[in-house]
mmCIF file of C-alpha atoms in Angstrom:
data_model
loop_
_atom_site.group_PDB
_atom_site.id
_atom_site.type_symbol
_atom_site.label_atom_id
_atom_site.label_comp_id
_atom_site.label_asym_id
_atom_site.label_seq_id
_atom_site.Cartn_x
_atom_site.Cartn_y
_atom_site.Cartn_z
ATOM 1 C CA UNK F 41 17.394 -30.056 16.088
ATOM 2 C CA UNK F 42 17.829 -27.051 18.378
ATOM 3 C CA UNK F 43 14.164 -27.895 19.741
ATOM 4 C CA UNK F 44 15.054 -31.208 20.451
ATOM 5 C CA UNK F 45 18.339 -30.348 22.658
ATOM 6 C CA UNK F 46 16.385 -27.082 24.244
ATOM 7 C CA UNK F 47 14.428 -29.866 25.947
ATOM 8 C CA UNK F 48 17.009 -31.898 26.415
ATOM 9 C CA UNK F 49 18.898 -29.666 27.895
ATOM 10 C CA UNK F 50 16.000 -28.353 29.976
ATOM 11 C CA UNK F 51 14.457 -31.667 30.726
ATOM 12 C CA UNK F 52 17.461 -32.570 32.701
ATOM 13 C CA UNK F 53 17.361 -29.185 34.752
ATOM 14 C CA UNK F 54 14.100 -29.798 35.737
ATOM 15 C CA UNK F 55 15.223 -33.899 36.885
ATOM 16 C CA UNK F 56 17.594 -32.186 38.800
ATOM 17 C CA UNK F 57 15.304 -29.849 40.087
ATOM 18 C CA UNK F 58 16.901 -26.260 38.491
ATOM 19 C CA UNK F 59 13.946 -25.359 38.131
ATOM 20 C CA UNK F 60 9.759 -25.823 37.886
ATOM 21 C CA UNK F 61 8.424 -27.898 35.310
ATOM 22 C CA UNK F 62 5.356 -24.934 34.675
ATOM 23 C CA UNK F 63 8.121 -22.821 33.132
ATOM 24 C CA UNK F 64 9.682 -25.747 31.158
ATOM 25 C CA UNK F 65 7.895 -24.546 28.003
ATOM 26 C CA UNK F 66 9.499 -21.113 28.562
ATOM 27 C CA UNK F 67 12.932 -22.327 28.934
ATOM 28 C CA UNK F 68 12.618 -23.767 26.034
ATOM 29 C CA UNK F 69 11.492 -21.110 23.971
ATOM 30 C CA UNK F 70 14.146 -18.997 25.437
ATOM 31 C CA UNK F 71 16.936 -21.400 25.289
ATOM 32 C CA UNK F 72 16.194 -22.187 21.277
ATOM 33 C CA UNK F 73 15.587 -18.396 20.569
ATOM 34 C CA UNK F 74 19.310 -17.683 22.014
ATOM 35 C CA UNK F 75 21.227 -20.368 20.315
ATOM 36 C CA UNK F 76 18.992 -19.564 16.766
ATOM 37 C CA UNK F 77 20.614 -16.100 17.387
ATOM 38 C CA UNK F 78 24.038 -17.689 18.416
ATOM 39 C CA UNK F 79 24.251 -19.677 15.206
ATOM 40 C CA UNK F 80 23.126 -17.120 12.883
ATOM 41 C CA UNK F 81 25.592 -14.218 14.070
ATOM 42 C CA UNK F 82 28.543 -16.921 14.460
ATOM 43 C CA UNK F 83 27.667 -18.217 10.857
ATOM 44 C CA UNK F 84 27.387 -14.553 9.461
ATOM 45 C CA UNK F 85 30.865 -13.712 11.037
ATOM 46 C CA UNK F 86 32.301 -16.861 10.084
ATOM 47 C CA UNK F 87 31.758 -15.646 6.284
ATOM 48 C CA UNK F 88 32.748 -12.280 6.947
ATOM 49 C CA UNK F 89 36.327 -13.686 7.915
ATOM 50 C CA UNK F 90 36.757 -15.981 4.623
ATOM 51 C CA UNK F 91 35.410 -13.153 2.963
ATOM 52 C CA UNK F 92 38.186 -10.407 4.962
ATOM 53 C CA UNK F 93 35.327 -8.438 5.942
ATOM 54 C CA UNK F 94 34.882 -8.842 9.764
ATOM 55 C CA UNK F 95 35.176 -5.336 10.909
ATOM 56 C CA UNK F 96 32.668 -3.882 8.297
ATOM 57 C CA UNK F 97 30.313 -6.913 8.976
ATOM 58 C CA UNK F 98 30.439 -6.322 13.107
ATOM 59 C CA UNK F 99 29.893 -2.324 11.514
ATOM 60 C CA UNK F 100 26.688 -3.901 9.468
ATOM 61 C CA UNK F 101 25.337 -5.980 12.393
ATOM 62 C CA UNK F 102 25.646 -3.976 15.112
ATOM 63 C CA UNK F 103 23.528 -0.944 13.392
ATOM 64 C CA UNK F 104 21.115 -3.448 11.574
ATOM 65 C CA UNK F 105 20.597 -5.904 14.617
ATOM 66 C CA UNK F 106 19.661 -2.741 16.622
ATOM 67 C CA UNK F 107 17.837 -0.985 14.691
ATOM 68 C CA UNK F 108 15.572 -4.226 12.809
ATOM 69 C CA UNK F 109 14.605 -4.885 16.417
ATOM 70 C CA UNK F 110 12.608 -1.910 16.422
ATOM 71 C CA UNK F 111 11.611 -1.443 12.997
ATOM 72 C CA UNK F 112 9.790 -4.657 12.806
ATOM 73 C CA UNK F 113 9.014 -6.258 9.377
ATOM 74 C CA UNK F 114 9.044 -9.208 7.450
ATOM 75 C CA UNK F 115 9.786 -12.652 9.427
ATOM 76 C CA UNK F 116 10.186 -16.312 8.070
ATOM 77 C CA UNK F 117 7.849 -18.560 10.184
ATOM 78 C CA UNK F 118 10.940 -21.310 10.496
ATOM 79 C CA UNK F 119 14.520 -20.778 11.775
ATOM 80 C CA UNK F 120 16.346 -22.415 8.121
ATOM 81 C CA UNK F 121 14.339 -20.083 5.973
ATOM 82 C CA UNK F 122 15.168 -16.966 8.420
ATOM 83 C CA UNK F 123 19.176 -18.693 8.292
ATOM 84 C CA UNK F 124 19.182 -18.841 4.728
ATOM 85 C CA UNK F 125 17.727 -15.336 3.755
ATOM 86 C CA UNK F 126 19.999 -14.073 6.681
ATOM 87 C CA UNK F 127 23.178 -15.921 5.192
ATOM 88 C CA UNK F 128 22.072 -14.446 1.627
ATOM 89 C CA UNK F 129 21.370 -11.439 2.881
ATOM 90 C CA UNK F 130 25.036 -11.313 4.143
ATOM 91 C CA UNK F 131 26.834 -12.453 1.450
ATOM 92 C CA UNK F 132 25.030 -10.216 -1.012
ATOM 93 C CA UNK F 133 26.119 -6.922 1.733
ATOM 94 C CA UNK F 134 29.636 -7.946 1.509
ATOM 95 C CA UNK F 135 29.928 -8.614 -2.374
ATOM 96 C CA UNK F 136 27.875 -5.105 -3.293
ATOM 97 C CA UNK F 137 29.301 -2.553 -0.703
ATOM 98 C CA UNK F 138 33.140 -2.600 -1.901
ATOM 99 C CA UNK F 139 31.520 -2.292 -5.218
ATOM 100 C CA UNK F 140 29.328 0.566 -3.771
ATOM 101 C CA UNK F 141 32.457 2.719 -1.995
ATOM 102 C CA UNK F 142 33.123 3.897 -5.759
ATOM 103 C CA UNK F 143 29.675 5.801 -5.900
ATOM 104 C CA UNK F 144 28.752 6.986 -2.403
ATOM 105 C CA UNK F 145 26.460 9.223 -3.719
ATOM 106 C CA UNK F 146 24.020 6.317 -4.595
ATOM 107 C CA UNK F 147 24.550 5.129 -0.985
ATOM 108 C CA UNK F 148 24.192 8.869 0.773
ATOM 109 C CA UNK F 149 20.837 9.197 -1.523
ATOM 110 C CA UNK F 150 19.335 5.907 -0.556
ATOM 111 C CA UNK F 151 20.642 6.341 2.825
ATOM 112 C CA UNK F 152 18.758 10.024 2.851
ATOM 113 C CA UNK F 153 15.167 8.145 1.591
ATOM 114 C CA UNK F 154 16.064 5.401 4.196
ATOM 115 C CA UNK F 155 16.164 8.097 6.894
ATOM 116 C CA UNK F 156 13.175 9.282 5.779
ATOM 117 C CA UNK F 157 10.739 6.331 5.436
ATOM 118 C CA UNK F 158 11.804 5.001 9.254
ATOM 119 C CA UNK F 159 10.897 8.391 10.545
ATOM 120 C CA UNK F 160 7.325 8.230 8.346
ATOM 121 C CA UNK F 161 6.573 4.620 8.991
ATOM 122 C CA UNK F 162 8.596 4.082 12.352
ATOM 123 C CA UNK F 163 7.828 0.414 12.856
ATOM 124 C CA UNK F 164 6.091 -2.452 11.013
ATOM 125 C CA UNK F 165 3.975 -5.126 12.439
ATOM 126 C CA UNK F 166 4.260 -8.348 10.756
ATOM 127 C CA UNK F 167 1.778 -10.957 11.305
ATOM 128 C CA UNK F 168 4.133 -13.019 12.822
ATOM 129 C CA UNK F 169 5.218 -10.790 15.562
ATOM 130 C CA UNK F 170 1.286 -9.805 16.469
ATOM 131 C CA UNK F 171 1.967 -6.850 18.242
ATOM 132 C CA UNK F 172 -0.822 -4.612 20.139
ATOM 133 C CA UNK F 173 -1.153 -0.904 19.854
ATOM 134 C CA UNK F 174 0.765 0.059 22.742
ATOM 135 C CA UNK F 175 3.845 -2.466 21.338
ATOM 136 C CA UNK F 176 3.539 -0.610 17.911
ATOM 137 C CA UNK F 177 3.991 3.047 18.994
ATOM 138 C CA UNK F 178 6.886 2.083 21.959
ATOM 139 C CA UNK F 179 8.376 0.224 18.678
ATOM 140 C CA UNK F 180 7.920 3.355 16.033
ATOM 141 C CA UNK F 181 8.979 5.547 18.679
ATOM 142 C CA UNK F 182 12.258 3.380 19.460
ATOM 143 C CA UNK F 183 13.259 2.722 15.435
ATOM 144 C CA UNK F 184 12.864 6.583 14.994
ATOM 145 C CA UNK F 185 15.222 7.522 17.910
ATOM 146 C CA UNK F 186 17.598 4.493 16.754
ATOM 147 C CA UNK F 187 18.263 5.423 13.578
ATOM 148 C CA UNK F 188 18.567 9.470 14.309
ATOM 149 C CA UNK F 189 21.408 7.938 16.678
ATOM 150 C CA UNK F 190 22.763 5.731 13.996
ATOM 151 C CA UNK F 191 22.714 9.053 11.629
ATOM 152 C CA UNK F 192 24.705 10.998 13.830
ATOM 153 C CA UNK F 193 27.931 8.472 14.149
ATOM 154 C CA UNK F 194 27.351 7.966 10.967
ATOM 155 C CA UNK F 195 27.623 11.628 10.222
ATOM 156 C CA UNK F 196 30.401 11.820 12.649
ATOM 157 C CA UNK F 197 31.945 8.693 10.873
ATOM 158 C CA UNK F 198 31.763 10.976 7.221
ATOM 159 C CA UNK F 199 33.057 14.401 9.030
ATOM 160 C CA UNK F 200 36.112 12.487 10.489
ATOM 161 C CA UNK F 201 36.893 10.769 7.146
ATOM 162 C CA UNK F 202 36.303 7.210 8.293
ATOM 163 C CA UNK F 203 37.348 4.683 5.945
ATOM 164 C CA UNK F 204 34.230 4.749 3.228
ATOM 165 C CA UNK F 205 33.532 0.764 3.495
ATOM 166 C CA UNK F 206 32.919 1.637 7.107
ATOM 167 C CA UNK F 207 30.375 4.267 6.125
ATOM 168 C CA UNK F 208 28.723 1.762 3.297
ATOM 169 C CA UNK F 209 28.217 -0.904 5.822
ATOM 170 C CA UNK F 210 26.623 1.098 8.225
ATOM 171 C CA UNK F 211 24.406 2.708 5.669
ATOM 172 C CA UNK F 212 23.281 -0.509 4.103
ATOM 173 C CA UNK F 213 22.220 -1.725 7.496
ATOM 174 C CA UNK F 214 20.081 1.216 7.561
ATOM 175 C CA UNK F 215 18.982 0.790 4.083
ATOM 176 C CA UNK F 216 18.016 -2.831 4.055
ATOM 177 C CA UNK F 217 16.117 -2.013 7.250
ATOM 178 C CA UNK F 218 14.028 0.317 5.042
ATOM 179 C CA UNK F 219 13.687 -1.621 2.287
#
């Protein structure tokens, strides 16, 4: 569906001569991959809210958006399945962590392993992202300085006794990015 409007949408740029047909496949690809993203962030927020957990969700997504983009991984060939595991994925964050906020420790020790194996492994390339050698070390060296950034606020976040479902979002994001 999103295909079909991308060209569409891009179709008519090109009659009106916005720009040249050799990059119509690209504008395409582009235009799909930002309203994919669009749909999946508005959807995730959307259940956030009916769940009360916006703040602590924009917490989740902002660490786990920036640092999955450099940790690589797993990644469902179609949009729906990546939607669905994504929407999952979500729901199951916001039902576990208020659960979670009574035991931090379990949080601060998988955290502490989490830490760990993104500094050992740094990055992983999935088939379906195919990237060279070069790509792979920029990537491992980018997830390793990510999360040591995304350990410090989150220390700072613990030192200046930040509300602790704060701190359990964060520290999933960094978990599930391990796992």
């Amino acid at each position: 569906m999103v295909e079909r409007l991308a060209s569409l949408i891009i179709g008519q740029m090109e009659k009106e001569k916005l720009m040249e047909q050799r990059r119509e496949e690209e504008y395409v690809y582009a235009f799909v991959t930002i309203t994919e993203k669009w749909i999946t962030v508005a959807s995730v927020m959307g259940i956030s809210f009916m769940f009360k957990q916006f703040i602590p969700e924009v917490l989740f997504l902002m660490f786990f958006l920036a640092l999955r983009k450099r940790t690589g991984g797993y990644h469902a060939e179609k949009f729906w399945q990546c939607y669905l595991e994504t929407l999952t994925t979500c729901v199951v964050i916001i039902c576990i962590c208020p659960t979670l906020v009574t035991h931090m420790s379990i949080i601060y020790v998988l955290l502490v392993c989490s830490i760990i194996l993104i500094g050992v492994i740094g990055s992983v390339n999935h088939p379906n992202m195919a990237m060279d050698v070069l790509e792979l070390a920029e990537s491992k060296k980018a997830a390793r300085c990510m999360v040591v950034l995304e350990c410090m606020i989150l220390f700072i976040a613990i030192i200046i006794e930040l509300d602790k479902i704060y701190v359990c979002y964060m520290s999933a994001a960094i978990i599930l990015c391990a796992i």
